[in-house]
């Protein structure tokens, strides 16, 4: 039986670890809005700006699986305090960066220390709540992990518009300070363990994950496998990943305990969180491109578009964690969450170039409701058979898969968008000829004809806009299908005991 069952909930610790989770996930999206300003400040190219995002994600995902090992070696309290201090330190340096190279280096530091915040926060929450209230724990945790990145573009837009791009880094300081005070005062010290580090396995794992992340982040801007760089990173990731997996299966003291994946609920949960990440983050990533690039929304209004989605997600998580997860089969809630998330994304595919703000916002509300219905029960069911001793390590693996899902989603949806734009442009241009009466009718009110330079330019711009619109529709459909494709995973997850629905037992 878990000790937390007989212990009261320490709400200061809960608030502190949720703040630490917000620190990490907020930074994954808040910087994106400021990229054009950073590009102008340093006079860099669009390809170079990708490294500002990529450096953070690569460092974070590469070291995140080490959470369990380092937690055993140094203790949760010491590790999470070090992570908060390190993250705040590199955030401050990022705001003061004077060159592009300095900023990329500081982002690496942010990613390195930020990697431990999510899995440690989740593990601490599990031990801070009794089993019957773990649905509430995951609802609170989800408010930080899911709502923060959704609202990140809004916060980033406000800070950039009214202050400076440097403010998106400085905003981490007060959050980190409050979290540090609470964690230092409330979190108890733990006994540490002597841990032997498999340095070869560590090198293989970091190389495999880092190379995979670079492949995903740089693939679109380098034409994927037409680029020698992408070919090399993909091969390195595949080879080192295969060696790491085969080598680790036969080792008792591996960097990652692969025996955790023998539990069908944990394994299915990891697959489902990847698909959910593809669906959610894929759609979120291209929506600003759609409204700013095609609809000419200003940055601030583009950010405000995510507010209804964030409110819906927060409401859904609170209701699900406090009420629904204790009264219904959590697997049914998972299925409904996937359906709502996918439906909201597909609804975006029915829009056109004349849509209003609320026509864009309502599909986000539906997807936001789906987020809470998916995230809360999934976060409890996936860990229902994981012992307390393995919580840190399992949380690290789960967090890596969640992050990879977002990266895969952004890469796949971005690739689909570019490919389908070219496809639709080629199809549409076949119809643009001087002999097509519709072409002359379109240009006549403008006093132009298709055989003039201005007429050809107007036609080209309109065709590109329509081709882009069709490509966005295809991309939104694909993001919706990614959610629907995860429905079979629900059937593989073990149903918790009836007396513990929404609060799965911890097996020791």
CSV table of C-alpha atoms in Angstrom, one decimal:
chain,number,residue,atom,x,y,z
A,1,UNK,CA,0.0,0.0,0.0
A,2,UNK,CA,1.3,3.5,-0.8
A,3,UNK,CA,2.2,5.7,2.0
A,4,UNK,CA,0.4,8.6,0.4
A,5,UNK,CA,-3.0,6.9,1.1
A,6,UNK,CA,-2.6,7.8,4.8
A,7,UNK,CA,-1.1,11.2,4.4
A,8,UNK,CA,-2.9,14.5,3.8
A,9,UNK,CA,-2.4,16.3,0.6
A,10,UNK,CA,0.3,19.0,0.9
A,11,UNK,CA,-1.2,21.7,-1.3
A,12,UNK,CA,1.9,24.0,-1.3
A,13,UNK,CA,3.9,21.1,-2.8
A,14,UNK,CA,1.2,20.5,-5.3
A,15,UNK,CA,1.2,24.2,-6.3
A,16,UNK,CA,5.0,24.3,-6.4
A,17,UNK,CA,5.4,21.3,-8.7
A,18,UNK,CA,2.7,22.5,-11.0
A,19,UNK,CA,4.5,25.8,-11.3
A,20,UNK,CA,7.7,23.9,-12.2
A,21,UNK,CA,5.8,22.0,-14.9
A,22,UNK,CA,4.5,25.3,-16.2
A,23,UNK,CA,8.0,26.6,-16.5
A,24,UNK,CA,9.0,23.8,-18.9
A,25,UNK,CA,6.0,23.5,-21.1
A,26,UNK,CA,5.3,27.2,-21.4
A,27,UNK,CA,8.8,27.7,-22.8
A,28,UNK,CA,8.1,25.2,-25.7
A,29,UNK,CA,5.6,27.6,-27.3
A,30,UNK,CA,6.0,31.0,-25.8
A,31,UNK,CA,9.2,31.7,-27.7
A,32,UNK,CA,7.7,30.8,-31.1
A,33,UNK,CA,5.7,34.0,-31.3
A,34,UNK,CA,8.9,36.1,-30.7
A,35,UNK,CA,10.9,34.4,-33.4
A,36,UNK,CA,10.3,37.1,-36.1
A,37,UNK,CA,11.5,39.7,-33.6
A,38,UNK,CA,14.6,37.7,-32.6
A,39,UNK,CA,15.3,37.1,-36.3
A,40,UNK,CA,15.2,40.9,-37.0
A,41,UNK,CA,17.3,41.6,-33.8
A,42,UNK,CA,20.2,39.3,-34.8
A,43,UNK,CA,19.8,39.6,-38.6
A,44,UNK,CA,19.6,35.8,-39.0
A,45,UNK,CA,17.8,33.7,-41.6
A,46,UNK,CA,14.7,31.6,-41.2
A,47,UNK,CA,16.7,28.4,-41.2
A,48,UNK,CA,18.8,29.8,-38.3
A,49,UNK,CA,15.7,30.7,-36.2
A,50,UNK,CA,14.8,27.0,-36.2
A,51,UNK,CA,17.8,26.3,-34.0
A,52,UNK,CA,16.4,28.5,-31.3
A,53,UNK,CA,13.5,26.1,-30.9
A,54,UNK,CA,15.4,22.9,-31.9
A,55,UNK,CA,18.3,23.4,-29.4
A,56,UNK,CA,15.8,23.5,-26.5
A,57,UNK,CA,13.8,20.5,-27.5
A,58,UNK,CA,16.9,18.4,-28.4
A,59,UNK,CA,18.5,19.0,-25.1
A,60,UNK,CA,15.3,18.4,-23.2
A,61,UNK,CA,14.3,15.1,-24.9
A,62,UNK,CA,17.9,13.8,-24.8
A,63,UNK,CA,18.3,14.0,-21.0
A,64,UNK,CA,14.7,13.4,-19.9
A,65,UNK,CA,14.9,9.6,-19.7
A,66,UNK,CA,17.7,10.1,-17.1
A,67,UNK,CA,15.2,11.5,-14.5
A,68,UNK,CA,14.8,8.1,-12.7
A,69,UNK,CA,18.5,7.4,-12.5
A,70,UNK,CA,19.5,10.9,-11.3
A,71,UNK,CA,16.6,11.0,-8.9
A,72,UNK,CA,17.8,7.8,-7.2
A,73,UNK,CA,21.4,9.1,-7.2
A,74,UNK,CA,20.7,12.7,-5.9
A,75,UNK,CA,17.2,12.5,-4.5
A,76,UNK,CA,14.0,14.2,-5.9
A,77,UNK,CA,14.4,17.3,-3.8
A,78,UNK,CA,17.9,18.0,-4.7
A,79,UNK,CA,17.3,17.3,-8.4
A,80,UNK,CA,14.2,19.4,-8.8
A,81,UNK,CA,15.8,22.3,-6.9
A,82,UNK,CA,18.8,22.1,-9.2
A,83,UNK,CA,16.6,21.9,-12.2
A,84,UNK,CA,14.6,25.0,-11.2
A,85,UNK,CA,17.7,27.1,-10.4
A,86,UNK,CA,19.5,26.0,-13.6
A,87,UNK,CA,16.4,26.7,-15.8
A,88,UNK,CA,16.0,30.1,-14.3
A,89,UNK,CA,19.7,30.9,-14.7
A,90,UNK,CA,19.8,30.0,-18.4
A,91,UNK,CA,16.4,31.8,-18.9
A,92,UNK,CA,18.0,35.0,-17.6
A,93,UNK,CA,21.1,34.5,-19.8
A,94,UNK,CA,18.8,34.0,-22.8
A,95,UNK,CA,17.1,37.3,-22.2
A,96,UNK,CA,20.5,39.0,-22.1
A,97,UNK,CA,22.0,37.2,-25.1
A,98,UNK,CA,23.9,39.5,-27.4
A,99,UNK,CA,24.5,37.1,-30.3
A,100,UNK,CA,22.5,34.3,-32.0
A,101,UNK,CA,25.2,31.7,-31.0
A,102,UNK,CA,24.9,32.8,-27.3
A,103,UNK,CA,21.1,32.4,-27.5
A,104,UNK,CA,21.3,28.9,-28.9
A,105,UNK,CA,23.7,27.9,-26.2
A,106,UNK,CA,21.5,29.3,-23.5
A,107,UNK,CA,18.5,27.5,-25.0
A,108,UNK,CA,20.5,24.3,-24.7
A,109,UNK,CA,21.0,25.0,-21.0
A,110,UNK,CA,17.3,25.7,-20.6
A,111,UNK,CA,16.4,22.4,-22.2
A,112,UNK,CA,18.9,20.4,-20.2
A,113,UNK,CA,17.6,21.6,-16.8
A,114,UNK,CA,14.0,21.9,-17.9
A,115,UNK,CA,13.9,18.2,-19.0
A,116,UNK,CA,13.6,17.0,-15.3
A,117,UNK,CA,10.8,19.4,-14.3
A,118,UNK,CA,7.8,17.5,-15.9
A,119,UNK,CA,8.6,13.9,-14.9
A,120,UNK,CA,9.6,15.0,-11.4
A,121,UNK,CA,6.5,17.1,-11.0
A,122,UNK,CA,4.3,14.2,-12.1
A,123,UNK,CA,6.0,11.7,-9.8
A,124,UNK,CA,5.8,14.0,-6.8
A,125,UNK,CA,2.1,14.6,-7.4
A,126,UNK,CA,1.5,10.9,-7.5
A,127,UNK,CA,3.1,10.4,-4.1
A,128,UNK,CA,1.4,13.6,-2.6
A,129,UNK,CA,-2.1,12.3,-3.3
A,130,UNK,CA,-3.9,9.3,-2.0
A,131,UNK,CA,-5.0,6.8,-4.6
A,132,UNK,CA,-8.7,7.9,-4.6
A,133,UNK,CA,-7.7,11.5,-5.4
A,134,UNK,CA,-5.1,10.8,-8.2
A,135,UNK,CA,-7.6,11.9,-10.8
A,136,UNK,CA,-7.6,15.3,-9.2
A,137,UNK,CA,-3.8,15.2,-9.1
A,138,UNK,CA,-3.6,14.7,-12.8
A,139,UNK,CA,-6.2,17.3,-13.5
A,140,UNK,CA,-4.1,19.8,-11.6
A,141,UNK,CA,-1.0,18.6,-13.3
A,142,UNK,CA,-2.8,18.8,-16.7
A,143,UNK,CA,-3.7,22.4,-16.1
A,144,UNK,CA,0.0,23.2,-16.3
A,145,UNK,CA,1.2,20.6,-18.9
A,146,UNK,CA,-1.6,21.1,-21.4
A,147,UNK,CA,-3.1,24.5,-20.8
A,148,UNK,CA,0.2,26.3,-20.5
A,149,UNK,CA,1.5,25.5,-24.0
A,150,UNK,CA,-1.9,26.3,-25.5
A,151,UNK,CA,-1.9,29.7,-23.9
A,152,UNK,CA,1.9,30.1,-24.6
A,153,UNK,CA,1.4,31.9,-28.0
A,154,UNK,CA,-1.0,34.4,-26.3
A,155,UNK,CA,1.3,35.2,-23.5
A,156,UNK,CA,4.3,35.4,-25.9
A,157,UNK,CA,2.4,37.8,-28.2
A,158,UNK,CA,1.4,40.1,-25.3
A,159,UNK,CA,5.0,40.2,-24.0
A,160,UNK,CA,6.5,40.7,-27.4
A,161,UNK,CA,4.0,43.3,-28.5
A,162,UNK,CA,4.1,45.5,-25.3
A,163,UNK,CA,7.7,44.9,-24.1
A,164,UNK,CA,10.4,43.0,-26.0
A,165,UNK,CA,11.2,39.5,-27.2
A,166,UNK,CA,13.6,39.3,-24.2
A,167,UNK,CA,10.5,39.4,-21.9
A,168,UNK,CA,9.6,35.8,-23.0
A,169,UNK,CA,12.7,34.7,-21.2
A,170,UNK,CA,12.5,37.0,-18.2
A,171,UNK,CA,8.9,35.9,-17.5
A,172,UNK,CA,10.3,32.6,-16.2
A,173,UNK,CA,12.2,34.3,-13.3
A,174,UNK,CA,9.3,35.1,-10.9
A,175,UNK,CA,7.6,31.8,-11.6
A,176,UNK,CA,10.9,29.9,-10.8
A,177,UNK,CA,11.5,32.0,-7.7
A,178,UNK,CA,8.0,31.2,-6.2
A,179,UNK,CA,8.4,27.5,-7.1
A,180,UNK,CA,11.8,27.4,-5.6
A,181,UNK,CA,10.7,28.9,-2.3
A,182,UNK,CA,7.8,26.4,-2.0
A,183,UNK,CA,9.8,23.3,-3.0
A,184,UNK,CA,12.7,24.2,-0.7
A,185,UNK,CA,10.4,24.7,2.3
A,186,UNK,CA,7.9,21.9,1.8
A,187,UNK,CA,9.6,19.0,0.0
A,188,UNK,CA,11.4,16.5,2.3
A,189,UNK,CA,14.9,15.3,1.8
A,190,UNK,CA,15.2,11.7,0.6
A,191,UNK,CA,17.8,9.0,1.0
A,192,UNK,CA,20.0,8.7,-2.0
A,193,UNK,CA,21.3,5.5,-3.6
A,194,UNK,CA,24.6,4.4,-5.1
A,195,UNK,CA,23.9,4.2,-8.8
A,196,UNK,CA,26.2,2.8,-11.4
A,197,UNK,CA,25.9,4.8,-14.6
A,198,UNK,CA,26.1,2.9,-17.9
A,199,UNK,CA,28.1,5.5,-19.8
A,200,UNK,CA,28.0,3.6,-23.1
A,201,UNK,CA,24.2,3.2,-22.9
A,202,UNK,CA,23.9,6.8,-21.9
A,203,UNK,CA,25.9,7.9,-25.0
A,204,UNK,CA,23.8,5.7,-27.3
A,205,UNK,CA,20.5,6.9,-25.9
A,206,UNK,CA,21.4,10.6,-26.0
A,207,UNK,CA,22.7,10.3,-29.6
A,208,UNK,CA,19.7,8.4,-30.8
A,209,UNK,CA,17.1,10.7,-29.3
A,210,UNK,CA,19.1,13.9,-30.2
A,211,UNK,CA,19.6,12.8,-33.8
A,212,UNK,CA,15.9,11.8,-34.1
A,213,UNK,CA,14.9,15.2,-32.8
A,214,UNK,CA,17.2,17.0,-35.2
A,215,UNK,CA,15.8,15.0,-38.1
A,216,UNK,CA,12.2,16.0,-37.2
A,217,UNK,CA,13.0,19.7,-36.5
A,218,UNK,CA,15.2,20.3,-39.5
A,219,UNK,CA,13.6,17.9,-42.0
A,220,UNK,CA,11.1,20.4,-43.5
A,221,UNK,CA,13.5,23.2,-44.0
A,222,UNK,CA,16.1,20.9,-45.6
A,223,UNK,CA,13.7,19.0,-48.0
A,224,UNK,CA,13.8,15.9,-45.8
A,225,UNK,CA,15.8,13.0,-47.3
A,226,UNK,CA,16.9,15.0,-50.3
A,227,UNK,CA,19.3,16.6,-47.8
A,228,UNK,CA,22.6,14.8,-46.8
A,229,UNK,CA,22.3,16.3,-43.3
A,230,UNK,CA,18.8,14.7,-42.8
A,231,UNK,CA,20.1,11.4,-44.2
A,232,UNK,CA,23.0,11.4,-41.8
A,233,UNK,CA,20.9,12.3,-38.7
A,234,UNK,CA,18.2,9.7,-39.6
A,235,UNK,CA,20.8,6.9,-40.0
A,236,UNK,CA,22.6,7.9,-36.8
A,237,UNK,CA,19.3,7.8,-34.9
A,238,UNK,CA,18.2,4.5,-36.3
A,239,UNK,CA,21.6,2.7,-35.8
A,240,UNK,CA,22.3,4.0,-32.3
A,241,UNK,CA,18.6,3.5,-31.2
A,242,UNK,CA,18.7,-0.1,-32.4
A,243,UNK,CA,22.0,-0.8,-30.6
A,244,UNK,CA,20.7,0.8,-27.5
A,245,UNK,CA,17.5,-1.2,-27.5
A,246,UNK,CA,19.1,-4.6,-28.3
A,247,UNK,CA,21.9,-4.0,-25.8
A,248,UNK,CA,19.5,-2.8,-23.1
A,249,UNK,CA,17.2,-5.7,-23.3
A,250,UNK,CA,19.9,-8.0,-22.0
A,251,UNK,CA,21.1,-5.8,-19.2
A,252,UNK,CA,19.7,-5.5,-15.6
A,253,UNK,CA,21.2,-2.1,-15.0
A,254,UNK,CA,20.2,-0.2,-18.1
A,255,UNK,CA,19.7,3.5,-18.5
A,256,UNK,CA,16.0,2.8,-19.2
A,257,UNK,CA,14.2,-0.1,-17.6
A,258,UNK,CA,12.6,-1.7,-20.6
A,259,UNK,CA,10.7,-4.1,-18.4
A,260,UNK,CA,8.3,-1.2,-17.7
A,261,UNK,CA,7.0,-1.6,-21.3
A,262,UNK,CA,5.9,-5.1,-20.6
A,263,UNK,CA,2.9,-3.7,-18.8
A,264,UNK,CA,0.3,-3.3,-21.5
A,265,UNK,CA,-1.4,-0.2,-19.9
A,266,UNK,CA,1.9,1.7,-19.7
A,267,UNK,CA,3.0,0.6,-23.2
A,268,UNK,CA,-0.4,1.5,-24.8
A,269,UNK,CA,-0.4,4.8,-22.9
A,270,UNK,CA,2.9,5.7,-24.3
A,271,UNK,CA,1.8,5.0,-27.9
A,272,UNK,CA,-1.5,6.9,-27.3
A,273,UNK,CA,0.3,10.0,-25.9
A,274,UNK,CA,2.5,10.1,-29.1
A,275,UNK,CA,-0.6,10.0,-31.3
A,276,UNK,CA,-2.4,12.6,-29.2
A,277,UNK,CA,0.7,14.8,-29.4
A,278,UNK,CA,0.7,14.5,-33.2
A,279,UNK,CA,-2.9,15.6,-33.2
A,280,UNK,CA,-2.9,18.3,-30.7
A,281,UNK,CA,0.5,20.0,-31.3
A,282,UNK,CA,0.3,19.5,-35.1
A,283,UNK,CA,-2.9,21.5,-35.3
A,284,UNK,CA,-1.7,24.1,-32.8
A,285,UNK,CA,1.6,24.6,-34.7
A,286,UNK,CA,0.0,25.4,-38.1
A,287,UNK,CA,-3.0,27.4,-36.8
A,288,UNK,CA,-1.0,30.6,-36.3
A,289,UNK,CA,0.5,30.2,-39.8
A,290,UNK,CA,-3.0,29.9,-41.2
A,291,UNK,CA,-4.5,33.0,-39.5
A,292,UNK,CA,-1.4,35.2,-39.9
A,293,UNK,CA,-0.3,34.1,-43.3
A,294,UNK,CA,-3.6,33.7,-45.1
A,295,UNK,CA,-6.1,35.7,-43.0
A,296,UNK,CA,-3.7,38.6,-42.1
A,297,UNK,CA,-4.4,38.4,-38.4
A,298,UNK,CA,-2.1,40.6,-36.3
A,299,UNK,CA,0.2,38.7,-33.8
A,300,UNK,CA,-1.8,39.7,-30.7
A,301,UNK,CA,-5.2,38.6,-32.2
A,302,UNK,CA,-3.6,35.4,-33.4
A,303,UNK,CA,-2.5,34.6,-29.9
A,304,UNK,CA,-6.0,35.4,-28.5
A,305,UNK,CA,-7.4,32.7,-30.7
A,306,UNK,CA,-6.0,30.1,-28.3
A,307,UNK,CA,-7.7,31.6,-25.2
A,308,UNK,CA,-11.1,29.8,-25.7
A,309,UNK,CA,-9.2,26.5,-26.4
A,310,UNK,CA,-7.2,26.9,-23.1
A,311,UNK,CA,-10.3,27.8,-21.1
A,312,UNK,CA,-12.1,24.7,-22.4
A,313,UNK,CA,-9.1,22.5,-21.7
A,314,UNK,CA,-8.8,23.8,-18.2
A,315,UNK,CA,-12.6,23.4,-17.5
A,316,UNK,CA,-12.5,19.9,-18.9
A,317,UNK,CA,-9.6,18.8,-16.8
A,318,UNK,CA,-11.1,20.1,-13.6
A,319,UNK,CA,-14.5,18.4,-14.3
A,320,UNK,CA,-12.9,15.2,-15.4
A,321,UNK,CA,-10.5,14.9,-12.5
A,322,UNK,CA,-13.0,16.0,-9.8
A,323,UNK,CA,-16.1,14.2,-11.0
A,324,UNK,CA,-16.1,12.2,-14.2
A,325,UNK,CA,-13.1,10.0,-13.7
A,326,UNK,CA,-14.5,8.6,-10.4
A,327,UNK,CA,-18.0,7.8,-11.9
A,328,UNK,CA,-17.3,6.4,-15.4
A,329,UNK,CA,-14.9,3.9,-16.9
A,330,UNK,CA,-11.8,6.0,-17.5
A,331,UNK,CA,-11.3,4.2,-20.8
A,332,UNK,CA,-14.6,5.5,-22.1
A,333,UNK,CA,-13.5,9.0,-21.2
A,334,UNK,CA,-10.2,8.4,-23.1
A,335,UNK,CA,-12.2,7.4,-26.2
A,336,UNK,CA,-14.5,10.5,-26.0
A,337,UNK,CA,-11.5,12.7,-25.5
A,338,UNK,CA,-9.8,11.4,-28.6
A,339,UNK,CA,-13.0,11.7,-30.6
A,340,UNK,CA,-13.5,15.3,-29.5
A,341,UNK,CA,-9.9,16.3,-30.2
A,342,UNK,CA,-10.0,14.7,-33.6
A,343,UNK,CA,-13.4,16.2,-34.4
A,344,UNK,CA,-12.3,19.8,-33.5
A,345,UNK,CA,-9.3,19.5,-35.8
A,346,UNK,CA,-11.4,18.1,-38.7
A,347,UNK,CA,-13.9,21.0,-38.2
A,348,UNK,CA,-11.0,23.4,-39.0
A,349,UNK,CA,-10.8,21.7,-42.4
A,350,UNK,CA,-14.3,23.0,-43.3
A,351,UNK,CA,-13.3,26.7,-43.0
A,352,UNK,CA,-12.4,29.0,-45.8
A,353,UNK,CA,-10.6,32.4,-46.4
A,354,UNK,CA,-13.7,34.3,-45.1
A,355,UNK,CA,-14.0,32.8,-41.7
A,356,UNK,CA,-14.6,34.9,-38.6
A,357,UNK,CA,-12.8,34.8,-35.2
A,358,UNK,CA,-15.3,32.6,-33.5
A,359,UNK,CA,-15.6,30.2,-36.5
A,360,UNK,CA,-11.9,29.6,-35.9
A,361,UNK,CA,-12.2,29.5,-32.1
A,362,UNK,CA,-15.1,27.0,-31.7
A,363,UNK,CA,-13.3,24.0,-33.1
A,364,UNK,CA,-10.5,24.8,-30.6
A,365,UNK,CA,-13.1,24.7,-27.8
A,366,UNK,CA,-14.2,21.2,-28.9
A,367,UNK,CA,-10.6,20.0,-29.1
A,368,UNK,CA,-9.9,21.7,-25.7
A,369,UNK,CA,-12.7,19.7,-24.1
A,370,UNK,CA,-11.2,16.6,-25.6
A,371,UNK,CA,-7.8,17.4,-24.1
A,372,UNK,CA,-9.1,17.2,-20.5
A,373,UNK,CA,-11.1,14.0,-21.2
A,374,UNK,CA,-8.0,12.3,-22.6
A,375,UNK,CA,-5.1,13.6,-20.5
A,376,UNK,CA,-6.5,13.1,-17.0
A,377,UNK,CA,-7.6,9.4,-17.2
A,378,UNK,CA,-4.6,8.6,-19.4
A,379,UNK,CA,-2.1,9.9,-16.9
A,380,UNK,CA,-3.6,7.7,-14.2
A,381,UNK,CA,-4.3,4.5,-16.2
A,382,UNK,CA,-0.9,4.4,-17.8
A,383,UNK,CA,0.7,4.3,-14.4
A,384,UNK,CA,-1.8,2.1,-12.6
A,385,UNK,CA,0.6,-0.9,-12.4
A,386,UNK,CA,3.9,1.1,-11.9
A,387,UNK,CA,5.4,0.8,-8.4
A,388,UNK,CA,6.3,3.9,-6.4
A,389,UNK,CA,10.0,3.0,-6.8
A,390,UNK,CA,9.7,3.2,-10.6
A,391,UNK,CA,7.5,6.4,-10.8
A,392,UNK,CA,10.4,8.7,-11.6
A,393,UNK,CA,11.7,6.5,-14.4
A,394,UNK,CA,8.3,5.8,-15.8
A,395,UNK,CA,7.4,9.5,-15.7
A,396,UNK,CA,10.6,10.2,-17.6
A,397,UNK,CA,9.8,7.7,-20.4
A,398,UNK,CA,6.2,9.0,-20.6
A,399,UNK,CA,7.3,12.6,-20.8
A,400,UNK,CA,9.8,11.7,-23.6
A,401,UNK,CA,7.0,10.1,-25.6
A,402,UNK,CA,4.8,13.1,-25.0
A,403,UNK,CA,7.5,15.4,-26.3
A,404,UNK,CA,8.3,13.2,-29.2
A,405,UNK,CA,4.7,13.2,-30.1
A,406,UNK,CA,4.6,16.9,-30.3
A,407,UNK,CA,7.8,17.0,-32.4
A,408,UNK,CA,6.5,14.3,-34.7
A,409,UNK,CA,3.2,16.1,-35.1
A,410,UNK,CA,4.8,19.4,-36.0
A,411,UNK,CA,7.2,17.7,-38.5
A,412,UNK,CA,4.5,15.5,-40.2
A,413,UNK,CA,1.9,18.2,-40.4
A,414,UNK,CA,4.4,20.8,-41.6
A,415,UNK,CA,5.6,18.3,-44.3
A,416,UNK,CA,2.0,17.6,-45.3
A,417,UNK,CA,1.3,21.3,-45.5
A,418,UNK,CA,4.2,22.0,-47.8
A,419,UNK,CA,3.7,19.0,-50.0
A,420,UNK,CA,-0.1,19.5,-50.4
A,421,UNK,CA,0.4,23.2,-51.2
A,422,UNK,CA,2.6,22.3,-54.1
A,423,UNK,CA,0.1,19.6,-55.2
A,424,UNK,CA,-2.9,21.9,-55.2
A,425,UNK,CA,-1.0,24.7,-56.8
A,426,UNK,CA,-0.1,22.5,-59.7
A,427,UNK,CA,-3.7,21.3,-60.1
A,428,UNK,CA,-5.1,24.8,-60.0
A,429,UNK,CA,-2.6,26.3,-62.4
A,430,UNK,CA,-3.7,23.8,-65.0
A,431,UNK,CA,-7.0,25.6,-65.2
A,432,UNK,CA,-5.6,29.1,-65.5
A,433,UNK,CA,-5.4,29.7,-69.3
A,434,UNK,CA,-6.5,32.6,-71.5
A,435,UNK,CA,-9.1,30.3,-73.0
A,436,UNK,CA,-10.9,29.7,-69.6
A,437,UNK,CA,-13.8,32.2,-69.5
A,438,UNK,CA,-13.8,32.1,-65.7
A,439,UNK,CA,-10.3,33.6,-65.6
A,440,UNK,CA,-11.4,36.7,-67.7
A,441,UNK,CA,-14.6,37.0,-65.6
A,442,UNK,CA,-12.6,37.1,-62.4
A,443,UNK,CA,-10.2,39.8,-63.7
A,444,UNK,CA,-12.8,41.9,-65.5
A,445,UNK,CA,-14.1,43.8,-62.3
A,446,UNK,CA,-10.5,44.8,-61.7
A,447,UNK,CA,-10.0,46.1,-65.2
A,448,UNK,CA,-7.3,43.5,-65.9
A,449,UNK,CA,-6.9,40.7,-68.4
A,450,UNK,CA,-4.9,37.4,-68.1
A,451,UNK,CA,-2.4,38.4,-70.8
A,452,UNK,CA,-1.1,41.4,-68.8
A,453,UNK,CA,1.7,41.3,-66.2
A,454,UNK,CA,-0.6,42.7,-63.5
A,455,UNK,CA,-3.4,40.3,-64.4
A,456,UNK,CA,-0.9,37.4,-64.2
A,457,UNK,CA,0.3,38.5,-60.8
A,458,UNK,CA,-3.2,38.8,-59.4
A,459,UNK,CA,-4.0,35.3,-60.7
A,460,UNK,CA,-0.8,33.8,-59.2
A,461,UNK,CA,-1.5,35.3,-55.8
A,462,UNK,CA,-5.1,34.1,-55.8
A,463,UNK,CA,-4.1,30.6,-56.9
A,464,UNK,CA,-1.4,30.4,-54.2
A,465,UNK,CA,-3.9,31.5,-51.6
A,466,UNK,CA,-6.4,28.9,-52.7
A,467,UNK,CA,-3.7,26.2,-52.9
A,468,UNK,CA,-2.6,27.1,-49.4
A,469,UNK,CA,-6.1,27.0,-48.1
A,470,UNK,CA,-6.7,23.5,-49.5
A,471,UNK,CA,-3.4,22.4,-48.1
A,472,UNK,CA,-4.3,23.7,-44.6
A,473,UNK,CA,-7.6,21.8,-44.9
A,474,UNK,CA,-5.7,18.6,-45.7
A,475,UNK,CA,-3.3,19.2,-42.8
A,476,UNK,CA,-6.1,19.7,-40.3
A,477,UNK,CA,-7.8,16.5,-41.5
A,478,UNK,CA,-4.6,14.6,-41.0
A,479,UNK,CA,-4.2,16.0,-37.5
A,480,UNK,CA,-7.7,14.8,-36.7
A,481,UNK,CA,-7.1,11.4,-38.1
A,482,UNK,CA,-4.1,11.0,-35.8
A,483,UNK,CA,-6.4,11.3,-32.8
A,484,UNK,CA,-8.9,8.8,-34.2
A,485,UNK,CA,-6.1,6.3,-35.0
A,486,UNK,CA,-5.3,6.1,-31.3
A,487,UNK,CA,-8.8,4.7,-30.4
A,488,UNK,CA,-7.6,1.0,-30.6
A,489,UNK,CA,-5.0,1.8,-27.9
A,490,UNK,CA,-7.9,2.3,-25.5
A,491,UNK,CA,-8.9,-1.3,-25.8
A,492,UNK,CA,-5.4,-2.4,-24.8
A,493,UNK,CA,-5.4,-0.5,-21.5
A,494,UNK,CA,-6.3,-2.5,-18.5
A,495,UNK,CA,-9.5,-1.6,-16.7
A,496,UNK,CA,-8.8,-0.5,-13.1
A,497,UNK,CA,-10.6,-2.3,-10.2
A,498,UNK,CA,-14.1,-1.1,-9.8
A,499,UNK,CA,-13.4,0.2,-6.3
A,500,UNK,CA,-10.6,2.3,-7.6
A,501,UNK,CA,-11.9,3.7,-10.9
A,502,UNK,CA,-10.0,6.9,-11.5
A,503,UNK,CA,-7.6,6.0,-8.8
A,504,UNK,CA,-5.7,2.9,-10.0
A,505,UNK,CA,-3.8,0.8,-7.5
A,506,UNK,CA,-0.1,1.0,-7.1
A,507,UNK,CA,1.5,-2.4,-7.3
A,508,UNK,CA,4.6,-3.0,-5.2
